[in-house]
PDB file of C-alpha atoms in Angstrom:
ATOM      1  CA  UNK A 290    -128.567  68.621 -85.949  1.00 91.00           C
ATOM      2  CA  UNK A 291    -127.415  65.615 -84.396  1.00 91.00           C
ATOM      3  CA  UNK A 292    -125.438  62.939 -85.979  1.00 94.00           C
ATOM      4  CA  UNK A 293    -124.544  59.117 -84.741  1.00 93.00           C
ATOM      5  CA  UNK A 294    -121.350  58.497 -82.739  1.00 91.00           C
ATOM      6  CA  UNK A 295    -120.564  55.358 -85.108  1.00 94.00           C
ATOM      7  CA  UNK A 296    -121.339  54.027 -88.413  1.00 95.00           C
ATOM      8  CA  UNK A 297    -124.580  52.210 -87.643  1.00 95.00           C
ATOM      9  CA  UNK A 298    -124.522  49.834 -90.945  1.00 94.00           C
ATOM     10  CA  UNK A 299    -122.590  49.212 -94.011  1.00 93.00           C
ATOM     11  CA  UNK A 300    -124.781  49.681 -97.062  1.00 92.00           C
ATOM     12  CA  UNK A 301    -124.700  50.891-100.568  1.00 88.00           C
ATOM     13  CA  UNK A 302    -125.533  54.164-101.626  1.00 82.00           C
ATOM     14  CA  UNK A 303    -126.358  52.942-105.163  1.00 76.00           C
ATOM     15  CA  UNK A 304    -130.004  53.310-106.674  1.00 69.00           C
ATOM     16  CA  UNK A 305    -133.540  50.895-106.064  1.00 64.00           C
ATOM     17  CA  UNK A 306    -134.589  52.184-110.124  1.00 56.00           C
ATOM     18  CA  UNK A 307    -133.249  53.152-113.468  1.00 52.00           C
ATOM     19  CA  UNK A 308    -132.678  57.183-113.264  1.00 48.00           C
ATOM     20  CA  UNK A 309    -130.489  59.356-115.191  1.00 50.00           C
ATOM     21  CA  UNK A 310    -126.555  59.439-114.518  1.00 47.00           C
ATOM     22  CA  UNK A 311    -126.694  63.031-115.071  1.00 52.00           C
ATOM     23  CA  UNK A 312    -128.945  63.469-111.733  1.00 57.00           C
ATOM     24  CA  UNK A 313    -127.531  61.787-108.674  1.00 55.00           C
ATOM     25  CA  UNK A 314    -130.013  64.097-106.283  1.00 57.00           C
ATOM     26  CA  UNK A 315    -132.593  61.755-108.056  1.00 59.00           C
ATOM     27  CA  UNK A 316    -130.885  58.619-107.389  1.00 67.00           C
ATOM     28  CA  UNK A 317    -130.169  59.457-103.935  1.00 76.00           C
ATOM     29  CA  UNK A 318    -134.449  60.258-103.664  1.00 79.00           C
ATOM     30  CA  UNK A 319    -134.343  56.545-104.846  1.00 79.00           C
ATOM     31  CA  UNK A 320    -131.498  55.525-103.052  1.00 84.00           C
ATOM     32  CA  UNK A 321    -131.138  52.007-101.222  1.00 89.00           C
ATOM     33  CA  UNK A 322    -129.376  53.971 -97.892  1.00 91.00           C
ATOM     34  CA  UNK A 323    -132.549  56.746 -98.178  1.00 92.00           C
ATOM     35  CA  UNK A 324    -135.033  53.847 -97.780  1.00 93.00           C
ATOM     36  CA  UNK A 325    -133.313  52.673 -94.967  1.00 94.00           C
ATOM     37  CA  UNK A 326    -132.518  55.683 -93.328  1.00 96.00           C
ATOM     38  CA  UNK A 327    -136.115  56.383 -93.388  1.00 96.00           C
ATOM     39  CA  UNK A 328    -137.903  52.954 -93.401  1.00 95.00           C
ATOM     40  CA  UNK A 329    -135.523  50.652 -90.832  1.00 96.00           C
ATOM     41  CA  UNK A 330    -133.698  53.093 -89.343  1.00 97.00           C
ATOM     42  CA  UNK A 331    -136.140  55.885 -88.017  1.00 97.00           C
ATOM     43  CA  UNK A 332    -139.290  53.654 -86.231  1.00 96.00           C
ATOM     44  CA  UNK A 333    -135.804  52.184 -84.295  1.00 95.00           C
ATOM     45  CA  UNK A 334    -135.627  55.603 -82.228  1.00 94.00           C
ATOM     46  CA  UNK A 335    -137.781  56.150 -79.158  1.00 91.00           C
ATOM     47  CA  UNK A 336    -140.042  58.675 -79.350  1.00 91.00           C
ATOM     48  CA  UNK A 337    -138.962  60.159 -82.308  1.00 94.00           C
ATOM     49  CA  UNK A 338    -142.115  62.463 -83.184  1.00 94.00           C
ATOM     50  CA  UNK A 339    -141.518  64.355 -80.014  1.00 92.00           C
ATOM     51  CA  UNK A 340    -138.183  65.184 -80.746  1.00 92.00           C
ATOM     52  CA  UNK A 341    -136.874  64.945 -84.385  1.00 95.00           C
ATOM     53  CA  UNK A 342    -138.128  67.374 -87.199  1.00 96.00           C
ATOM     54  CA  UNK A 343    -140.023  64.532 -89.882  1.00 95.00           C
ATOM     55  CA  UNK A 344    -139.888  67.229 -92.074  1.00 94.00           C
ATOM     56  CA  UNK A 345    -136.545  68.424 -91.769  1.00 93.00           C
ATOM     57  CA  UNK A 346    -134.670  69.408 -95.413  1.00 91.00           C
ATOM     58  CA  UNK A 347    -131.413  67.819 -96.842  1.00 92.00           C
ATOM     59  CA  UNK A 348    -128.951  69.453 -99.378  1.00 88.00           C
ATOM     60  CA  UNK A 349    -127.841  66.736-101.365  1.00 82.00           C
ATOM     61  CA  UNK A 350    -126.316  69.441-104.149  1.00 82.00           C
ATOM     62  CA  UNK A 351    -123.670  68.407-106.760  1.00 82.00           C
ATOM     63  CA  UNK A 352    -120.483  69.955-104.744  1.00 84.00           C
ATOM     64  CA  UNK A 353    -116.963  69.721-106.713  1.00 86.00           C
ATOM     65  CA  UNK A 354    -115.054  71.399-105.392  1.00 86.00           C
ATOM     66  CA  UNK A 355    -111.836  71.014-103.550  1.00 85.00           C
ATOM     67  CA  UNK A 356    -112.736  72.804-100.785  1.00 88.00           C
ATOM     68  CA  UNK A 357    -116.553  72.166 -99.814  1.00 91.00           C
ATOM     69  CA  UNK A 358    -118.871  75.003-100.281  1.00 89.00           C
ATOM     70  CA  UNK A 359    -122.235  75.998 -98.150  1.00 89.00           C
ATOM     71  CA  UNK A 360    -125.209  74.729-100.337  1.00 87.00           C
ATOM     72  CA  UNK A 361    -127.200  77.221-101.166  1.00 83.00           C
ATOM     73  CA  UNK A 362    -130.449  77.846-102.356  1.00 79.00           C
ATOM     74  CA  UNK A 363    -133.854  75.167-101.004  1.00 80.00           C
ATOM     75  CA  UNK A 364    -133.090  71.824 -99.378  1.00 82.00           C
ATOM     76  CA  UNK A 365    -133.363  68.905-102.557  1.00 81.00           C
ATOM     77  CA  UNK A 366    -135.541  66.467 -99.764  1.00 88.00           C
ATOM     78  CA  UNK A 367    -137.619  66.561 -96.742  1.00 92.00           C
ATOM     79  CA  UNK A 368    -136.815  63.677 -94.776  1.00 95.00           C
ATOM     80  CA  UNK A 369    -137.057  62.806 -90.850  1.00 97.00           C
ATOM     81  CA  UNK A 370    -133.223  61.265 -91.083  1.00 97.00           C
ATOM     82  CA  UNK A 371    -130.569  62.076 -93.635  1.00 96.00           C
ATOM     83  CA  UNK A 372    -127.050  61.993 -94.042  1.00 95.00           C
ATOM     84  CA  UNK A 373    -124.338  65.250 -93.349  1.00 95.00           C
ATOM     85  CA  UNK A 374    -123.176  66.889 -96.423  1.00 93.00           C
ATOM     86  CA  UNK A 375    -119.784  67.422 -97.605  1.00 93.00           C
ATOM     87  CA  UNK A 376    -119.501  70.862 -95.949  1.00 94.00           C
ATOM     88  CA  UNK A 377    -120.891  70.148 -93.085  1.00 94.00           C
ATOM     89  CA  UNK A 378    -118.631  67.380 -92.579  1.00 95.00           C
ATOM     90  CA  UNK A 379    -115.646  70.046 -93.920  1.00 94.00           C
ATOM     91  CA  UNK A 380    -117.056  72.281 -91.287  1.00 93.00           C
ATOM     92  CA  UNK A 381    -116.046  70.137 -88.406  1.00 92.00           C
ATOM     93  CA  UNK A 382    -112.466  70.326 -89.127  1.00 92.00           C
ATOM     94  CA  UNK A 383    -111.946  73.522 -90.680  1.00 87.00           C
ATOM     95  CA  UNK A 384    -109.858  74.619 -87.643  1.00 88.00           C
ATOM     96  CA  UNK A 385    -107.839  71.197 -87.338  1.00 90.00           C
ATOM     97  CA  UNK A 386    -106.655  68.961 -89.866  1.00 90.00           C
ATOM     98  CA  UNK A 387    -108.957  66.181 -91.605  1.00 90.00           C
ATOM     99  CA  UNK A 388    -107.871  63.455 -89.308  1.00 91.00           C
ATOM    100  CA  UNK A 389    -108.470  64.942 -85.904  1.00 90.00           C
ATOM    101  CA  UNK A 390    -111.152  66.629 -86.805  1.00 90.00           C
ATOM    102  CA  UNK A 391    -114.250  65.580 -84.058  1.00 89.00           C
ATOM    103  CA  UNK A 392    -116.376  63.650 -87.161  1.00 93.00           C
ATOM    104  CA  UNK A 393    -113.418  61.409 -87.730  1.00 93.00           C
ATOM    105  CA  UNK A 394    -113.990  58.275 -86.528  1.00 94.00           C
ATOM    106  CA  UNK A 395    -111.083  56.441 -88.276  1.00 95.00           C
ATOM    107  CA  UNK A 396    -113.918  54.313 -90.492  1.00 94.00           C
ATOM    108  CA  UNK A 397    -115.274  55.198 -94.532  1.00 96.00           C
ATOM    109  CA  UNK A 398    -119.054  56.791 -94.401  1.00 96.00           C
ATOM    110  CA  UNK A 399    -120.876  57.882 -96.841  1.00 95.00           C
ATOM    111  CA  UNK A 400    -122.286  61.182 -97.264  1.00 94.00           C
ATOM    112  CA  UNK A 401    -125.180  62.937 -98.999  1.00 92.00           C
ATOM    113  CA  UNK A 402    -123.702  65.527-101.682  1.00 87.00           C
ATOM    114  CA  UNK A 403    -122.624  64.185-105.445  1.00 85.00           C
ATOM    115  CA  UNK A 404    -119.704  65.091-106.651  1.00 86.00           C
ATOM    116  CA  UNK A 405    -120.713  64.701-110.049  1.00 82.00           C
ATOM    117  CA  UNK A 406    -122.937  62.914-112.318  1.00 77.00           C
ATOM    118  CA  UNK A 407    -121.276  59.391-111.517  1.00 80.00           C
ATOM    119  CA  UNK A 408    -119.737  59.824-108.611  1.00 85.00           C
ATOM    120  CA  UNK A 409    -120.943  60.551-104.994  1.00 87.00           C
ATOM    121  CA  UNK A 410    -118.528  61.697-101.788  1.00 91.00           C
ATOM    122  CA  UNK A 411    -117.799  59.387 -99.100  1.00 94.00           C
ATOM    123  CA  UNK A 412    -115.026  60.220 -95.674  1.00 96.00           C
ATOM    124  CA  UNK A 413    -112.479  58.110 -95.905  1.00 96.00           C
ATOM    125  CA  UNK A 414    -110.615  55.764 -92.799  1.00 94.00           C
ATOM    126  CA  UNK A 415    -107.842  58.705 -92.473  1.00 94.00           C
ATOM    127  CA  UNK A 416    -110.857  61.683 -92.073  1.00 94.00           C
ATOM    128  CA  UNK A 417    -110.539  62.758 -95.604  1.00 94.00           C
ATOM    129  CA  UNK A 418    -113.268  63.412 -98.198  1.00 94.00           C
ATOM    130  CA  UNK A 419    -113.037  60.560-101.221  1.00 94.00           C
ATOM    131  CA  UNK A 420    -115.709  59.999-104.124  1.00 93.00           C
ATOM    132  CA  UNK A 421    -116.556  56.303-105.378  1.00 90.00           C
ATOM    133  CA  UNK A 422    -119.393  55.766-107.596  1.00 86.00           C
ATOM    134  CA  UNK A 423    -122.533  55.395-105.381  1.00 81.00           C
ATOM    135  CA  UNK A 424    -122.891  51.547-106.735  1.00 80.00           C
ATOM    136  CA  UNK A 425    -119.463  50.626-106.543  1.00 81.00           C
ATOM    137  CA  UNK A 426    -118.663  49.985-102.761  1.00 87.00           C
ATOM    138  CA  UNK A 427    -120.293  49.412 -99.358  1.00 91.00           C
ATOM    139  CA  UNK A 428    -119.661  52.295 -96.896  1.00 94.00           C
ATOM    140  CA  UNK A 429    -121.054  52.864 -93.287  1.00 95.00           C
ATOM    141  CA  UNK A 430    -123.888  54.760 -92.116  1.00 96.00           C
ATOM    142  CA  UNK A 431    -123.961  57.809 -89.589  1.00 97.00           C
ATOM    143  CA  UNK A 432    -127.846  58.867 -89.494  1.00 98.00           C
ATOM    144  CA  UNK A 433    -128.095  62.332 -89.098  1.00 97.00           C
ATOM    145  CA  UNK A 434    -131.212  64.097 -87.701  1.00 97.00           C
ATOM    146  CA  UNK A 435    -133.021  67.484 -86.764  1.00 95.00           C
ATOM    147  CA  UNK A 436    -133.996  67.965 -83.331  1.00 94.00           C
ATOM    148  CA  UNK A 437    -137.340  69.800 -82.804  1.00 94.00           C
ATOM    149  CA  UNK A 438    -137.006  73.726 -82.674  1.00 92.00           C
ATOM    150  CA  UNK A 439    -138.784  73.378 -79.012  1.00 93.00           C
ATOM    151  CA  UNK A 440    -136.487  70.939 -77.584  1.00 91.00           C
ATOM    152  CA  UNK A 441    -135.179  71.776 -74.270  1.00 90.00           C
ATOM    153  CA  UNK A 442    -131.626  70.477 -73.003  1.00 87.00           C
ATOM    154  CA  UNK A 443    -131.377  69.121 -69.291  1.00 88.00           C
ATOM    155  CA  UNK A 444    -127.751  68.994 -68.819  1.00 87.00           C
ATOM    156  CA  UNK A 445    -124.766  67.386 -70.055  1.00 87.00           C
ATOM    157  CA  UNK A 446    -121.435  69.143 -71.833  1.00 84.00           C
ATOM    158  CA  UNK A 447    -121.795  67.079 -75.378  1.00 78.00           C
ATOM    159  CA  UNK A 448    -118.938  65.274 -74.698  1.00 76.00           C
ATOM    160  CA  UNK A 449    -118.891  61.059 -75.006  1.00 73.00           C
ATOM    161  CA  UNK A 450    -118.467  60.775 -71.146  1.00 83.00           C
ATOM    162  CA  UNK A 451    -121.454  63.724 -70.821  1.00 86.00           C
ATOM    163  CA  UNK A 452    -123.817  63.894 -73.423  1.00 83.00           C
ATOM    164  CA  UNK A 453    -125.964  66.107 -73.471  1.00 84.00           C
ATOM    165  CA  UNK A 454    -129.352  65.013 -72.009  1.00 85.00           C
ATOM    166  CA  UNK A 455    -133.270  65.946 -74.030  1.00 83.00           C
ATOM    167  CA  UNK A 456    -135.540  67.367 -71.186  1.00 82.00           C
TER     168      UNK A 456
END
């Protein structure tokens, strides 16, 4: 899974049609930042088919709780590009604090996972997890994608001054 070094836009989450409160895994299916993850985003990438999984799954599960919990059970969508969920983005500081964690990039993004049934989760400037209703505000975007099972690395460390390099 790869995700983009930098908010790439500044969009709402909020919802293109009318669907229940009660079901924000719907609303994100119907979601202004789904459409253009998948729609304006995606044709943007070179070569894409080749090396991104366009049928890759997405847990965008109601999560709650303090501490962010591994989704479990089947993906909610199959999309090429999606967002990180909460404990994924939990997962990359869970041995650091919140604000040095690597993810933190000192700007609010939006994530994929509900909180509840009006309110969706969001990292905030300082690296911490927020919620906001997903129509209220304007966060940025980090696309996040599957690479291909079969893709090969050629080098590089994964660092910002190496990255790592797609054979």
């Amino acid at each position: 899974k790869m995700i983009t070094d930098d908010n790439i836009t500044t969009i709402n989450w909020g919802s293109k049609s009318t669907v229940s409160s009660s079901d924000l895994t719907s609303a994100y299916s119907t979601s202004y930042i789904r459409e253009w993850l998948n729609q304006e985003f995606l044709p943007t990438l070179y070569n894409y088919e080749d090396i991104i999984d366009t049928n890759a799954g997405w847990y965008s599960i109601t999560d709650s709780n303090s501490t962010p919990t591994k989704p479990i059970g089947n993906y909610t969508l199959t999309d090429p590009v999606g967002l990180l969920n909460a404990y994924e983005y939990y997962m990359s500081y869970k041995n650091t604090s919140a604000s040095s964690g690597y993810l933190n990039i000192g700007y609010m993004w939006w994530l994929i996972t509900p909180y509840s049934s009006s309110n969706v989760q969001y990292v905030r400037s300082g690296g911490f997890l927020n919620i906001t209703s997903p129509s209220s505000y304007s966060h940025g975007v980090r696309p996040s994608v599957n690479l291909k099972s079969t893709i090969e690395l050629n080098g590089g460390s994964g660092t910002v001054s190496d990255p790592y390099r797609i054979k």
